[in-house]
Amino acid sequence: MEEFSMPGNAQAESLLLEAIEIDPENARAWAELARLRWRVLGTGASARDDVQAIRDAINRSISIDPDDPSALAYLAASVGDFDGDIQQAAQIYQRAIALNPADEHLVRAGIIFLTNHGAAEDAIALGEYGLLRNPVCHLCADNLVYAYFRGQRYTEAEALARSIVALHDRGYWLVGQAMLLQGRAQEALDWFEDMPHGAARNANMAMAMFDLARHAESERLLESFPDAESPEMLQGIHVWAYAWTRRYDAAFSAFESMFEYRQKYGGETILRRKAWQMSRIAASPWMVRLHDDPRWPSLATKLGVSDEQRAALDFELTLPAAW
């Protein structure tokens, strides 16, 4: 599963189904199956059927072991993503953390949830706790970098990003982004230029060039992005680049076309899931320049990331005293 490839996903599914056939009461196998099905959500014939398959696997795992923190993490994510119930999701995460705050699946998902919904310091505390106990969890580290970004702890973000590069040979662009957030645009640009050619490289370079007042070059890179009318091709990095370079109309258009696309092809359930992904985009520090636009409050509320919604989150992080 860690290959993040279609062949790897297919092989993982075959092995998990074999494990379940051998022992239908294997709660962890059901939880891993839910994780796998989440990863491939939207690639099947029916998005609604995909969501139901995820729910079924989660519910089967929970019915076997109600205290499995991994299964509870996926349950919390499904409640937040598919049902749009952020408060209920927070309570489930809180229970899972009380059971085992070092669970890898819980740490990964919990960092994202807390970062998205205005609790960056809690996300950082959970991430640091989990990574201390499982330093090879590269996705935990990736998500913790985002939490550092959101908490404006850019020096720590850069140090962690560099360790990801050293340990896992991945996440190179996180280093450059940390530089850019610290106002080191030229260093960031030099770093990004060494990245493989592609959408992420162009977006990051466009942001750095904008801060260096190289606006014509930045504009040319921005024009290479997928059109907002093709939202299935848009990525978070594209919207971030639009916002950072003050192309506000393009940023809002991208969000709206994403909503319309998900609703047309996935229905309300998938709209909520994709809206959760868009909340991660909206919660990033790259969006801060968009906050002065009069359209921002309405969009933030739609995505569940307004200041009022974040302040209302009922969550209390409790970690072991001596960690």
PDB file of C-alpha atoms in Angstrom:
ATOM      1  CA  MET A   1       0.000   0.000   0.000  1.00  0.00           C
ATOM      2  CA  GLU A   2       2.895   2.353   0.647  1.00  0.00           C
ATOM      3  CA  GLU A   3       3.816   2.246  -3.051  1.00  0.00           C
ATOM      4  CA  PHE A   4       0.823   4.500  -3.820  1.00  0.00           C
ATOM      5  CA  SER A   5       0.370   2.767  -7.158  1.00  0.00           C
ATOM      6  CA  MET A   6      -2.559   1.006  -8.796  1.00  0.00           C
ATOM      7  CA  PRO A   7      -0.683  -2.328  -9.031  1.00  0.00           C
ATOM      8  CA  GLY A   8       0.317  -1.990  -5.374  1.00  0.00           C
ATOM      9  CA  ASN A   9      -3.265  -1.226  -4.385  1.00  0.00           C
ATOM     10  CA  ALA A  10      -4.534  -4.264  -6.299  1.00  0.00           C
ATOM     11  CA  GLN A  11      -1.991  -6.538  -4.650  1.00  0.00           C
ATOM     12  CA  ALA A  12      -2.810  -5.105  -1.219  1.00  0.00           C
ATOM     13  CA  GLU A  13      -6.536  -5.673  -1.762  1.00  0.00           C
ATOM     14  CA  SER A  14      -5.931  -9.282  -2.776  1.00  0.00           C
ATOM     15  CA  LEU A  15      -3.844  -9.929   0.344  1.00  0.00           C
ATOM     16  CA  LEU A  16      -6.334  -8.221   2.654  1.00  0.00           C
ATOM     17  CA  LEU A  17      -9.284 -10.154   1.241  1.00  0.00           C
ATOM     18  CA  GLU A  18      -7.282 -13.367   1.641  1.00  0.00           C
ATOM     19  CA  ALA A  19      -6.545 -12.478   5.273  1.00  0.00           C
ATOM     20  CA  ILE A  20     -10.240 -11.776   5.896  1.00  0.00           C
ATOM     21  CA  GLU A  21     -11.231 -15.064   4.266  1.00  0.00           C
ATOM     22  CA  ILE A  22      -8.847 -16.893   6.616  1.00  0.00           C
ATOM     23  CA  ASP A  23     -10.061 -14.933   9.671  1.00  0.00           C
ATOM     24  CA  PRO A  24     -13.255 -12.916   9.191  1.00  0.00           C
ATOM     25  CA  GLU A  25     -12.828 -11.547  12.729  1.00  0.00           C
ATOM     26  CA  ASN A  26      -9.511  -9.854  11.934  1.00  0.00           C
ATOM     27  CA  ALA A  27     -10.384  -6.262  12.899  1.00  0.00           C
ATOM     28  CA  ARG A  28      -7.128  -4.765  11.671  1.00  0.00           C
ATOM     29  CA  ALA A  29      -7.518  -6.374   8.236  1.00  0.00           C
ATOM     30  CA  TRP A  30     -10.953  -4.757   7.924  1.00  0.00           C
ATOM     31  CA  ALA A  31      -9.521  -1.397   9.016  1.00  0.00           C
ATOM     32  CA  GLU A  32      -6.723  -1.667   6.451  1.00  0.00           C
ATOM     33  CA  LEU A  33      -9.299  -2.577   3.800  1.00  0.00           C
ATOM     34  CA  ALA A  34     -11.192   0.610   4.658  1.00  0.00           C
ATOM     35  CA  ARG A  35      -7.967   2.580   4.282  1.00  0.00           C
ATOM     36  CA  LEU A  36      -7.273   0.974   0.906  1.00  0.00           C
ATOM     37  CA  ARG A  37     -10.785   1.608  -0.376  1.00  0.00           C
ATOM     38  CA  TRP A  38     -10.495   5.211   0.736  1.00  0.00           C
ATOM     39  CA  ARG A  39      -7.341   5.557  -1.289  1.00  0.00           C
ATOM     40  CA  VAL A  40      -9.031   4.369  -4.472  1.00  0.00           C
ATOM     41  CA  LEU A  41     -12.309   6.231  -3.850  1.00  0.00           C
ATOM     42  CA  GLY A  42     -13.645   7.655  -7.085  1.00  0.00           C
ATOM     43  CA  THR A  43     -11.935   5.141  -9.363  1.00  0.00           C
ATOM     44  CA  GLY A  44     -14.803   2.646  -9.346  1.00  0.00           C
ATOM     45  CA  ALA A  45     -17.996   2.560 -11.383  1.00  0.00           C
ATOM     46  CA  SER A  46     -20.063   4.238  -8.648  1.00  0.00           C
ATOM     47  CA  ALA A  47     -18.795   6.800  -6.162  1.00  0.00           C
ATOM     48  CA  ARG A  48     -21.684   6.078  -3.815  1.00  0.00           C
ATOM     49  CA  ASP A  49     -20.869   2.366  -3.882  1.00  0.00           C
ATOM     50  CA  ASP A  50     -17.236   3.214  -3.133  1.00  0.00           C
ATOM     51  CA  VAL A  51     -18.284   5.230  -0.077  1.00  0.00           C
ATOM     52  CA  GLN A  52     -20.564   2.445   1.127  1.00  0.00           C
ATOM     53  CA  ALA A  53     -17.721  -0.066   0.770  1.00  0.00           C
ATOM     54  CA  ILE A  54     -15.549   2.156   2.977  1.00  0.00           C
ATOM     55  CA  ARG A  55     -18.303   2.477   5.574  1.00  0.00           C
ATOM     56  CA  ASP A  56     -18.932  -1.277   5.547  1.00  0.00           C
ATOM     57  CA  ALA A  57     -15.265  -2.082   6.174  1.00  0.00           C
ATOM     58  CA  ILE A  58     -15.015   0.492   8.978  1.00  0.00           C
ATOM     59  CA  ASN A  59     -18.203  -0.721  10.646  1.00  0.00           C
ATOM     60  CA  ARG A  60     -17.071  -4.360  10.429  1.00  0.00           C
ATOM     61  CA  SER A  61     -13.754  -3.487  12.068  1.00  0.00           C
ATOM     62  CA  ILE A  62     -15.459  -1.494  14.824  1.00  0.00           C
ATOM     63  CA  SER A  63     -17.976  -4.269  15.473  1.00  0.00           C
ATOM     64  CA  ILE A  64     -15.097  -6.711  16.059  1.00  0.00           C
ATOM     65  CA  ASP A  65     -12.923  -4.370  18.127  1.00  0.00           C
ATOM     66  CA  PRO A  66     -14.615  -1.152  19.304  1.00  0.00           C
ATOM     67  CA  ASP A  67     -11.329   0.001  20.852  1.00  0.00           C
ATOM     68  CA  ASP A  68      -9.074  -0.241  17.796  1.00  0.00           C
ATOM     69  CA  PRO A  69      -7.682   3.316  17.422  1.00  0.00           C
ATOM     70  CA  SER A  70      -6.983   2.849  13.709  1.00  0.00           C
ATOM     71  CA  ALA A  71     -10.579   1.868  12.985  1.00  0.00           C
ATOM     72  CA  LEU A  72     -11.817   4.721  15.166  1.00  0.00           C
ATOM     73  CA  ALA A  73      -9.623   7.150  13.212  1.00  0.00           C
ATOM     74  CA  TYR A  74     -11.178   6.015   9.945  1.00  0.00           C
ATOM     75  CA  LEU A  75     -14.639   6.219  11.523  1.00  0.00           C
ATOM     76  CA  ALA A  76     -13.916   9.799  12.622  1.00  0.00           C
ATOM     77  CA  ALA A  77     -12.675  10.692   9.148  1.00  0.00           C
ATOM     78  CA  SER A  78     -15.788   9.198   7.543  1.00  0.00           C
ATOM     79  CA  VAL A  79     -18.074  11.089   9.920  1.00  0.00           C
ATOM     80  CA  GLY A  80     -16.277  14.326   9.132  1.00  0.00           C
ATOM     81  CA  ASP A  81     -15.843  13.729   5.409  1.00  0.00           C
ATOM     82  CA  PHE A  82     -19.016  11.966   4.377  1.00  0.00           C
ATOM     83  CA  ASP A  83     -21.482  13.242   6.970  1.00  0.00           C
ATOM     84  CA  GLY A  84     -19.990  16.691   7.481  1.00  0.00           C
ATOM     85  CA  ASP A  85     -20.263  16.324  11.282  1.00  0.00           C
ATOM     86  CA  ILE A  86     -17.029  17.924  12.465  1.00  0.00           C
ATOM     87  CA  GLN A  87     -17.973  17.950  16.153  1.00  0.00           C
ATOM     88  CA  GLN A  88     -18.810  14.244  16.211  1.00  0.00           C
ATOM     89  CA  ALA A  89     -15.598  13.496  14.340  1.00  0.00           C
ATOM     90  CA  ALA A  90     -13.649  15.451  16.965  1.00  0.00           C
ATOM     91  CA  GLN A  91     -15.155  13.389  19.770  1.00  0.00           C
ATOM     92  CA  ILE A  92     -14.271  10.116  18.043  1.00  0.00           C
ATOM     93  CA  TYR A  93     -10.694  11.299  17.466  1.00  0.00           C
ATOM     94  CA  GLN A  94     -10.499  12.266  21.128  1.00  0.00           C
ATOM     95  CA  ARG A  95     -11.573   8.771  22.185  1.00  0.00           C
ATOM     96  CA  ALA A  96      -9.078   7.132  19.831  1.00  0.00           C
ATOM     97  CA  ILE A  97      -6.247   9.298  21.163  1.00  0.00           C
ATOM     98  CA  ALA A  98      -7.142   8.295  24.716  1.00  0.00           C
ATOM     99  CA  LEU A  99      -6.733   4.645  23.689  1.00  0.00           C
ATOM    100  CA  ASN A 100      -3.388   4.951  21.874  1.00  0.00           C
ATOM    101  CA  PRO A 101      -2.055   8.380  20.833  1.00  0.00           C
ATOM    102  CA  ALA A 102       0.892   6.746  19.023  1.00  0.00           C
ATOM    103  CA  ASP A 103      -1.214   4.709  16.569  1.00  0.00           C
ATOM    104  CA  GLU A 104       0.195   5.492  13.123  1.00  0.00           C
ATOM    105  CA  HIS A 105      -3.150   5.701  11.319  1.00  0.00           C
ATOM    106  CA  LEU A 106      -4.622   7.881  14.046  1.00  0.00           C
ATOM    107  CA  VAL A 107      -1.630  10.226  14.065  1.00  0.00           C
ATOM    108  CA  ARG A 108      -1.716  10.693  10.290  1.00  0.00           C
ATOM    109  CA  ALA A 109      -5.450  11.403  10.136  1.00  0.00           C
ATOM    110  CA  GLY A 110      -5.591  13.339  13.394  1.00  0.00           C
ATOM    111  CA  ILE A 111      -2.902  15.804  12.344  1.00  0.00           C
ATOM    112  CA  ILE A 112      -4.816  16.639   9.159  1.00  0.00           C
ATOM    113  CA  PHE A 113      -8.149  16.997  10.942  1.00  0.00           C
ATOM    114  CA  LEU A 114      -6.810  19.246  13.699  1.00  0.00           C
ATOM    115  CA  THR A 115      -4.761  21.374  11.312  1.00  0.00           C
ATOM    116  CA  ASN A 116      -7.749  21.901   9.029  1.00  0.00           C
ATOM    117  CA  HIS A 117     -10.042  22.922  11.830  1.00  0.00           C
ATOM    118  CA  GLY A 118      -7.974  25.488  13.668  1.00  0.00           C
ATOM    119  CA  ALA A 119      -6.137  23.393  16.239  1.00  0.00           C
ATOM    120  CA  ALA A 120      -2.624  23.517  14.776  1.00  0.00           C
ATOM    121  CA  GLU A 121      -0.879  23.382  18.141  1.00  0.00           C
ATOM    122  CA  ASP A 122      -2.808  20.248  19.104  1.00  0.00           C
ATOM    123  CA  ALA A 123      -1.958  18.792  15.684  1.00  0.00           C
ATOM    124  CA  ILE A 124       1.717  19.550  16.295  1.00  0.00           C
ATOM    125  CA  ALA A 125       1.665  17.991  19.772  1.00  0.00           C
ATOM    126  CA  LEU A 126       0.001  14.827  18.440  1.00  0.00           C
ATOM    127  CA  GLY A 127       2.384  14.648  15.477  1.00  0.00           C
ATOM    128  CA  GLU A 128       5.505  15.123  17.575  1.00  0.00           C
ATOM    129  CA  TYR A 129       4.303  12.472  20.019  1.00  0.00           C
ATOM    130  CA  GLY A 130       3.575   9.975  17.259  1.00  0.00           C
ATOM    131  CA  LEU A 131       6.741  10.658  15.282  1.00  0.00           C
ATOM    132  CA  LEU A 132       8.910  10.281  18.366  1.00  0.00           C
ATOM    133  CA  ARG A 133       7.569   6.748  18.715  1.00  0.00           C
ATOM    134  CA  ASN A 134       7.512   5.920  15.010  1.00  0.00           C
ATOM    135  CA  PRO A 135      10.195   8.010  13.268  1.00  0.00           C
ATOM    136  CA  VAL A 136       9.839   6.108   9.980  1.00  0.00           C
ATOM    137  CA  CYS A 137       6.196   7.157   9.450  1.00  0.00           C
ATOM    138  CA  HIS A 138       6.868   9.473   6.511  1.00  0.00           C
ATOM    139  CA  LEU A 139       3.199  10.418   6.109  1.00  0.00           C
ATOM    140  CA  CYS A 140       3.082  11.428   9.778  1.00  0.00           C
ATOM    141  CA  ALA A 141       6.098  13.626   9.105  1.00  0.00           C
ATOM    142  CA  ASP A 142       4.588  15.104   5.931  1.00  0.00           C
ATOM    143  CA  ASN A 143       1.407  16.039   7.767  1.00  0.00           C
ATOM    144  CA  LEU A 144       3.349  17.450  10.696  1.00  0.00           C
ATOM    145  CA  VAL A 145       5.158  19.802   8.311  1.00  0.00           C
ATOM    146  CA  TYR A 146       1.746  21.154   7.260  1.00  0.00           C
ATOM    147  CA  ALA A 147       0.808  21.608  10.907  1.00  0.00           C
ATOM    148  CA  TYR A 148       4.035  23.548  11.481  1.00  0.00           C
ATOM    149  CA  PHE A 149       3.184  25.690   8.458  1.00  0.00           C
ATOM    150  CA  ARG A 150      -0.275  26.407   9.815  1.00  0.00           C
ATOM    151  CA  GLY A 151       1.170  27.207  13.248  1.00  0.00           C
ATOM    152  CA  GLN A 152       3.690  29.586  11.620  1.00  0.00           C
ATOM    153  CA  ARG A 153       6.550  27.507  13.000  1.00  0.00           C
ATOM    154  CA  TYR A 154       8.497  27.663   9.770  1.00  0.00           C
ATOM    155  CA  THR A 155      11.976  26.930  11.112  1.00  0.00           C
ATOM    156  CA  GLU A 156      10.762  23.661  12.607  1.00  0.00           C
ATOM    157  CA  ALA A 157       8.899  22.898   9.386  1.00  0.00           C
ATOM    158  CA  GLU A 158      12.056  23.316   7.341  1.00  0.00           C
ATOM    159  CA  ALA A 159      14.122  21.160   9.702  1.00  0.00           C
ATOM    160  CA  LEU A 160      11.559  18.359   9.570  1.00  0.00           C
ATOM    161  CA  ALA A 161      11.195  18.647   5.790  1.00  0.00           C
ATOM    162  CA  ARG A 162      14.963  18.296   5.397  1.00  0.00           C
ATOM    163  CA  SER A 163      14.894  15.186   7.577  1.00  0.00           C
ATOM    164  CA  ILE A 164      12.151  13.712   5.347  1.00  0.00           C
ATOM    165  CA  VAL A 165      14.396  14.280   2.338  1.00  0.00           C
ATOM    166  CA  ALA A 166      17.352  12.673   4.112  1.00  0.00           C
ATOM    167  CA  LEU A 167      15.452   9.672   5.500  1.00  0.00           C
ATOM    168  CA  HIS A 168      12.887   8.993   2.772  1.00  0.00           C
ATOM    169  CA  ASP A 169      14.197  10.712  -0.381  1.00  0.00           C
ATOM    170  CA  ARG A 170      10.875  12.511  -0.836  1.00  0.00           C
ATOM    171  CA  GLY A 171       9.121  15.771   0.102  1.00  0.00           C
ATOM    172  CA  TYR A 172      11.736  17.991  -1.554  1.00  0.00           C
ATOM    173  CA  TRP A 173       9.220  20.715  -2.319  1.00  0.00           C
ATOM    174  CA  LEU A 174       8.332  21.025   1.400  1.00  0.00           C
ATOM    175  CA  VAL A 175      11.838  22.370   2.047  1.00  0.00           C
ATOM    176  CA  GLY A 176      11.438  25.076  -0.581  1.00  0.00           C
ATOM    177  CA  GLN A 177       7.984  25.987   0.675  1.00  0.00           C
ATOM    178  CA  ALA A 178       9.356  26.442   4.189  1.00  0.00           C
ATOM    179  CA  MET A 179      12.009  28.779   2.761  1.00  0.00           C
ATOM    180  CA  LEU A 180       9.366  30.762   0.881  1.00  0.00           C
ATOM    181  CA  LEU A 181       7.201  31.149   3.979  1.00  0.00           C
ATOM    182  CA  GLN A 182      10.239  32.549   5.778  1.00  0.00           C
ATOM    183  CA  GLY A 183      10.693  35.198   3.075  1.00  0.00           C
ATOM    184  CA  ARG A 184      13.672  33.490   1.435  1.00  0.00           C
ATOM    185  CA  ALA A 185      12.219  33.591  -2.069  1.00  0.00           C
ATOM    186  CA  GLN A 186      15.481  33.353  -4.003  1.00  0.00           C
ATOM    187  CA  GLU A 187      16.671  30.341  -2.017  1.00  0.00           C
ATOM    188  CA  ALA A 188      13.256  28.750  -2.530  1.00  0.00           C
ATOM    189  CA  LEU A 189      13.375  29.382  -6.281  1.00  0.00           C
ATOM    190  CA  ASP A 190      16.854  27.875  -6.545  1.00  0.00           C
ATOM    191  CA  TRP A 191      15.584  24.828  -4.659  1.00  0.00           C
ATOM    192  CA  PHE A 192      12.461  24.435  -6.810  1.00  0.00           C
ATOM    193  CA  GLU A 193      14.440  24.700 -10.051  1.00  0.00           C
ATOM    194  CA  ASP A 194      16.211  21.459  -9.153  1.00  0.00           C
ATOM    195  CA  MET A 195      12.911  19.573  -8.797  1.00  0.00           C
ATOM    196  CA  PRO A 196      11.616  17.284 -11.567  1.00  0.00           C
ATOM    197  CA  HIS A 197       9.535  19.088 -14.179  1.00  0.00           C
ATOM    198  CA  GLY A 198       5.813  18.990 -13.533  1.00  0.00           C
ATOM    199  CA  ALA A 199       2.832  20.800 -12.034  1.00  0.00           C
ATOM    200  CA  ALA A 200       4.283  21.072  -8.519  1.00  0.00           C
ATOM    201  CA  ARG A 201       7.549  22.532  -9.801  1.00  0.00           C
ATOM    202  CA  ASN A 202       5.758  25.118 -11.950  1.00  0.00           C
ATOM    203  CA  ALA A 203       3.403  26.149  -9.161  1.00  0.00           C
ATOM    204  CA  ASN A 204       6.133  26.521  -6.564  1.00  0.00           C
ATOM    205  CA  MET A 205       8.396  28.403  -8.955  1.00  0.00           C
ATOM    206  CA  ALA A 206       5.537  30.738  -9.895  1.00  0.00           C
ATOM    207  CA  MET A 207       5.008  31.610  -6.234  1.00  0.00           C
ATOM    208  CA  ALA A 208       8.690  32.253  -5.626  1.00  0.00           C
ATOM    209  CA  MET A 209       9.027  34.358  -8.803  1.00  0.00           C
ATOM    210  CA  PHE A 210       6.013  36.443  -7.767  1.00  0.00           C
ATOM    211  CA  ASP A 211       7.677  37.287  -4.453  1.00  0.00           C
ATOM    212  CA  LEU A 212      10.822  38.255  -6.365  1.00  0.00           C
ATOM    213  CA  ALA A 213       8.725  40.636  -8.524  1.00  0.00           C
ATOM    214  CA  ARG A 214       9.409  38.498 -11.595  1.00  0.00           C
ATOM    215  CA  HIS A 215       5.738  38.740 -12.477  1.00  0.00           C
ATOM    216  CA  ALA A 216       5.924  38.065 -16.218  1.00  0.00           C
ATOM    217  CA  GLU A 217       7.790  34.789 -15.653  1.00  0.00           C
ATOM    218  CA  SER A 218       5.427  33.841 -12.860  1.00  0.00           C
ATOM    219  CA  GLU A 219       2.466  34.521 -15.132  1.00  0.00           C
ATOM    220  CA  ARG A 220       3.838  32.276 -17.865  1.00  0.00           C
ATOM    221  CA  LEU A 221       4.132  29.386 -15.427  1.00  0.00           C
ATOM    222  CA  LEU A 222       0.626  30.002 -14.106  1.00  0.00           C
ATOM    223  CA  GLU A 223      -0.742  29.840 -17.640  1.00  0.00           C
ATOM    224  CA  SER A 224       0.589  26.283 -17.926  1.00  0.00           C
ATOM    225  CA  PHE A 225      -1.866  25.078 -15.254  1.00  0.00           C
ATOM    226  CA  PRO A 226      -4.945  22.995 -16.082  1.00  0.00           C
ATOM    227  CA  ASP A 227      -7.961  25.144 -16.857  1.00  0.00           C
ATOM    228  CA  ALA A 228     -10.364  25.689 -13.965  1.00  0.00           C
ATOM    229  CA  GLU A 229     -13.036  24.216 -16.215  1.00  0.00           C
ATOM    230  CA  SER A 230     -11.252  20.868 -15.807  1.00  0.00           C
ATOM    231  CA  PRO A 231     -11.428  20.572 -12.014  1.00  0.00           C
ATOM    232  CA  GLU A 232     -10.596  16.877 -12.020  1.00  0.00           C
ATOM    233  CA  MET A 233      -7.102  17.965 -13.087  1.00  0.00           C
ATOM    234  CA  LEU A 234      -6.706  20.757 -10.555  1.00  0.00           C
ATOM    235  CA  GLN A 235      -4.645  20.117  -7.448  1.00  0.00           C
ATOM    236  CA  GLY A 236      -4.288  22.010  -4.212  1.00  0.00           C
ATOM    237  CA  ILE A 237      -0.960  23.392  -5.358  1.00  0.00           C
ATOM    238  CA  HIS A 238      -2.658  25.138  -8.285  1.00  0.00           C
ATOM    239  CA  VAL A 239      -5.156  26.944  -6.055  1.00  0.00           C
ATOM    240  CA  TRP A 240      -2.404  27.869  -3.618  1.00  0.00           C
ATOM    241  CA  ALA A 241      -0.400  29.391  -6.453  1.00  0.00           C
ATOM    242  CA  TYR A 242      -3.395  31.396  -7.662  1.00  0.00           C
ATOM    243  CA  ALA A 243      -3.983  32.748  -4.160  1.00  0.00           C
ATOM    244  CA  TRP A 244      -0.313  33.443  -3.380  1.00  0.00           C
ATOM    245  CA  THR A 245       0.188  35.320  -6.648  1.00  0.00           C
ATOM    246  CA  ARG A 246      -3.037  37.302  -6.078  1.00  0.00           C
ATOM    247  CA  ARG A 247      -4.941  35.756  -8.978  1.00  0.00           C
ATOM    248  CA  TYR A 248      -8.017  35.751  -6.806  1.00  0.00           C
ATOM    249  CA  ASP A 249     -10.620  35.282  -9.533  1.00  0.00           C
ATOM    250  CA  ALA A 250      -8.814  32.141 -10.702  1.00  0.00           C
ATOM    251  CA  ALA A 251      -8.625  30.791  -7.149  1.00  0.00           C
ATOM    252  CA  PHE A 252     -12.337  31.279  -6.466  1.00  0.00           C
ATOM    253  CA  SER A 253     -13.252  29.919  -9.892  1.00  0.00           C
ATOM    254  CA  ALA A 254     -11.219  26.784  -9.200  1.00  0.00           C
ATOM    255  CA  PHE A 255     -12.988  26.182  -5.893  1.00  0.00           C
ATOM    256  CA  GLU A 256     -16.427  26.676  -7.385  1.00  0.00           C
ATOM    257  CA  SER A 257     -15.747  24.413 -10.363  1.00  0.00           C
ATOM    258  CA  MET A 258     -14.480  21.722  -7.978  1.00  0.00           C
ATOM    259  CA  PHE A 259     -17.741  21.916  -6.036  1.00  0.00           C
ATOM    260  CA  GLU A 260     -19.804  21.734  -9.205  1.00  0.00           C
ATOM    261  CA  TYR A 261     -17.793  18.828 -10.602  1.00  0.00           C
ATOM    262  CA  ARG A 262     -17.992  16.749  -7.424  1.00  0.00           C
ATOM    263  CA  GLN A 263     -21.711  17.365  -7.105  1.00  0.00           C
ATOM    264  CA  LYS A 264     -22.348  16.455 -10.727  1.00  0.00           C
ATOM    265  CA  TYR A 265     -20.322  13.252 -10.718  1.00  0.00           C
ATOM    266  CA  GLY A 266     -20.316  12.181  -7.095  1.00  0.00           C
ATOM    267  CA  GLY A 267     -23.428  13.516  -5.460  1.00  0.00           C
ATOM    268  CA  GLU A 268     -23.710  15.130  -2.059  1.00  0.00           C
ATOM    269  CA  THR A 269     -21.748  12.428  -0.265  1.00  0.00           C
ATOM    270  CA  ILE A 270     -18.664  12.863  -2.417  1.00  0.00           C
ATOM    271  CA  LEU A 271     -19.104  16.608  -2.401  1.00  0.00           C
ATOM    272  CA  ARG A 272     -18.631  16.486   1.342  1.00  0.00           C
ATOM    273  CA  ARG A 273     -15.525  14.341   1.007  1.00  0.00           C
ATOM    274  CA  LYS A 274     -13.993  16.605  -1.590  1.00  0.00           C
ATOM    275  CA  ALA A 275     -15.042  19.649   0.408  1.00  0.00           C
ATOM    276  CA  TRP A 276     -12.987  18.195   3.253  1.00  0.00           C
ATOM    277  CA  GLN A 277     -10.009  17.944   0.947  1.00  0.00           C
ATOM    278  CA  MET A 278     -10.650  21.510  -0.162  1.00  0.00           C
ATOM    279  CA  SER A 279     -10.734  22.560   3.488  1.00  0.00           C
ATOM    280  CA  ARG A 280      -7.112  21.414   3.684  1.00  0.00           C
ATOM    281  CA  ILE A 281      -6.337  23.607   0.690  1.00  0.00           C
ATOM    282  CA  ALA A 282      -8.201  26.523   2.266  1.00  0.00           C
ATOM    283  CA  ALA A 283      -6.514  26.059   5.652  1.00  0.00           C
ATOM    284  CA  SER A 284      -3.007  26.312   4.234  1.00  0.00           C
ATOM    285  CA  PRO A 285      -0.824  29.391   4.764  1.00  0.00           C
ATOM    286  CA  TRP A 286      -0.715  29.853   0.983  1.00  0.00           C
ATOM    287  CA  MET A 287      -4.295  31.109   1.120  1.00  0.00           C
ATOM    288  CA  VAL A 288      -3.642  33.980   3.537  1.00  0.00           C
ATOM    289  CA  ARG A 289      -3.501  36.623   0.798  1.00  0.00           C
ATOM    290  CA  LEU A 290      -6.968  35.549  -0.306  1.00  0.00           C
ATOM    291  CA  HIS A 291      -8.452  36.383   3.101  1.00  0.00           C
ATOM    292  CA  ASP A 292      -8.760  40.085   2.303  1.00  0.00           C
ATOM    293  CA  ASP A 293     -11.063  39.390  -0.643  1.00  0.00           C
ATOM    294  CA  PRO A 294     -14.738  40.022   0.269  1.00  0.00           C
ATOM    295  CA  ARG A 295     -15.648  36.600  -1.158  1.00  0.00           C
ATOM    296  CA  TRP A 296     -13.461  34.761   1.332  1.00  0.00           C
ATOM    297  CA  PRO A 297     -15.803  34.619   4.390  1.00  0.00           C
ATOM    298  CA  SER A 298     -18.531  32.907   2.386  1.00  0.00           C
ATOM    299  CA  LEU A 299     -16.139  30.343   0.893  1.00  0.00           C
ATOM    300  CA  ALA A 300     -14.485  29.681   4.255  1.00  0.00           C
ATOM    301  CA  THR A 301     -17.876  28.971   5.809  1.00  0.00           C
ATOM    302  CA  LYS A 302     -18.800  26.662   2.940  1.00  0.00           C
ATOM    303  CA  LEU A 303     -15.584  24.727   3.525  1.00  0.00           C
ATOM    304  CA  GLY A 304     -16.020  24.647   7.305  1.00  0.00           C
ATOM    305  CA  VAL A 305     -12.864  26.660   8.014  1.00  0.00           C
ATOM    306  CA  SER A 306     -14.215  30.068   9.004  1.00  0.00           C
ATOM    307  CA  ASP A 307     -12.843  31.631  12.193  1.00  0.00           C
ATOM    308  CA  GLU A 308     -16.198  31.070  13.892  1.00  0.00           C
ATOM    309  CA  GLN A 309     -16.352  27.400  12.905  1.00  0.00           C
ATOM    310  CA  ARG A 310     -12.819  26.748  14.064  1.00  0.00           C
ATOM    311  CA  ALA A 311     -13.402  28.489  17.373  1.00  0.00           C
ATOM    312  CA  ALA A 312     -16.453  26.279  17.962  1.00  0.00           C
ATOM    313  CA  LEU A 313     -14.488  23.009  17.675  1.00  0.00           C
ATOM    314  CA  ASP A 314     -15.023  21.012  20.859  1.00  0.00           C
ATOM    315  CA  PHE A 315     -11.771  19.117  21.274  1.00  0.00           C
ATOM    316  CA  GLU A 316      -9.306  18.629  24.106  1.00  0.00           C
ATOM    317  CA  LEU A 317      -6.010  16.861  23.466  1.00  0.00           C
ATOM    318  CA  THR A 318      -4.707  14.761  26.328  1.00  0.00           C
ATOM    319  CA  LEU A 319      -1.366  12.998  25.952  1.00  0.00           C
ATOM    320  CA  PRO A 320       0.535  10.918  28.552  1.00  0.00           C
ATOM    321  CA  ALA A 321       2.253  13.217  31.047  1.00  0.00           C
ATOM    322  CA  ALA A 322       5.773  11.864  30.592  1.00  0.00           C
ATOM    323  CA  TRP A 323       6.408  11.751  26.885  1.00  0.00           C
TER     324      TRP A 323
END
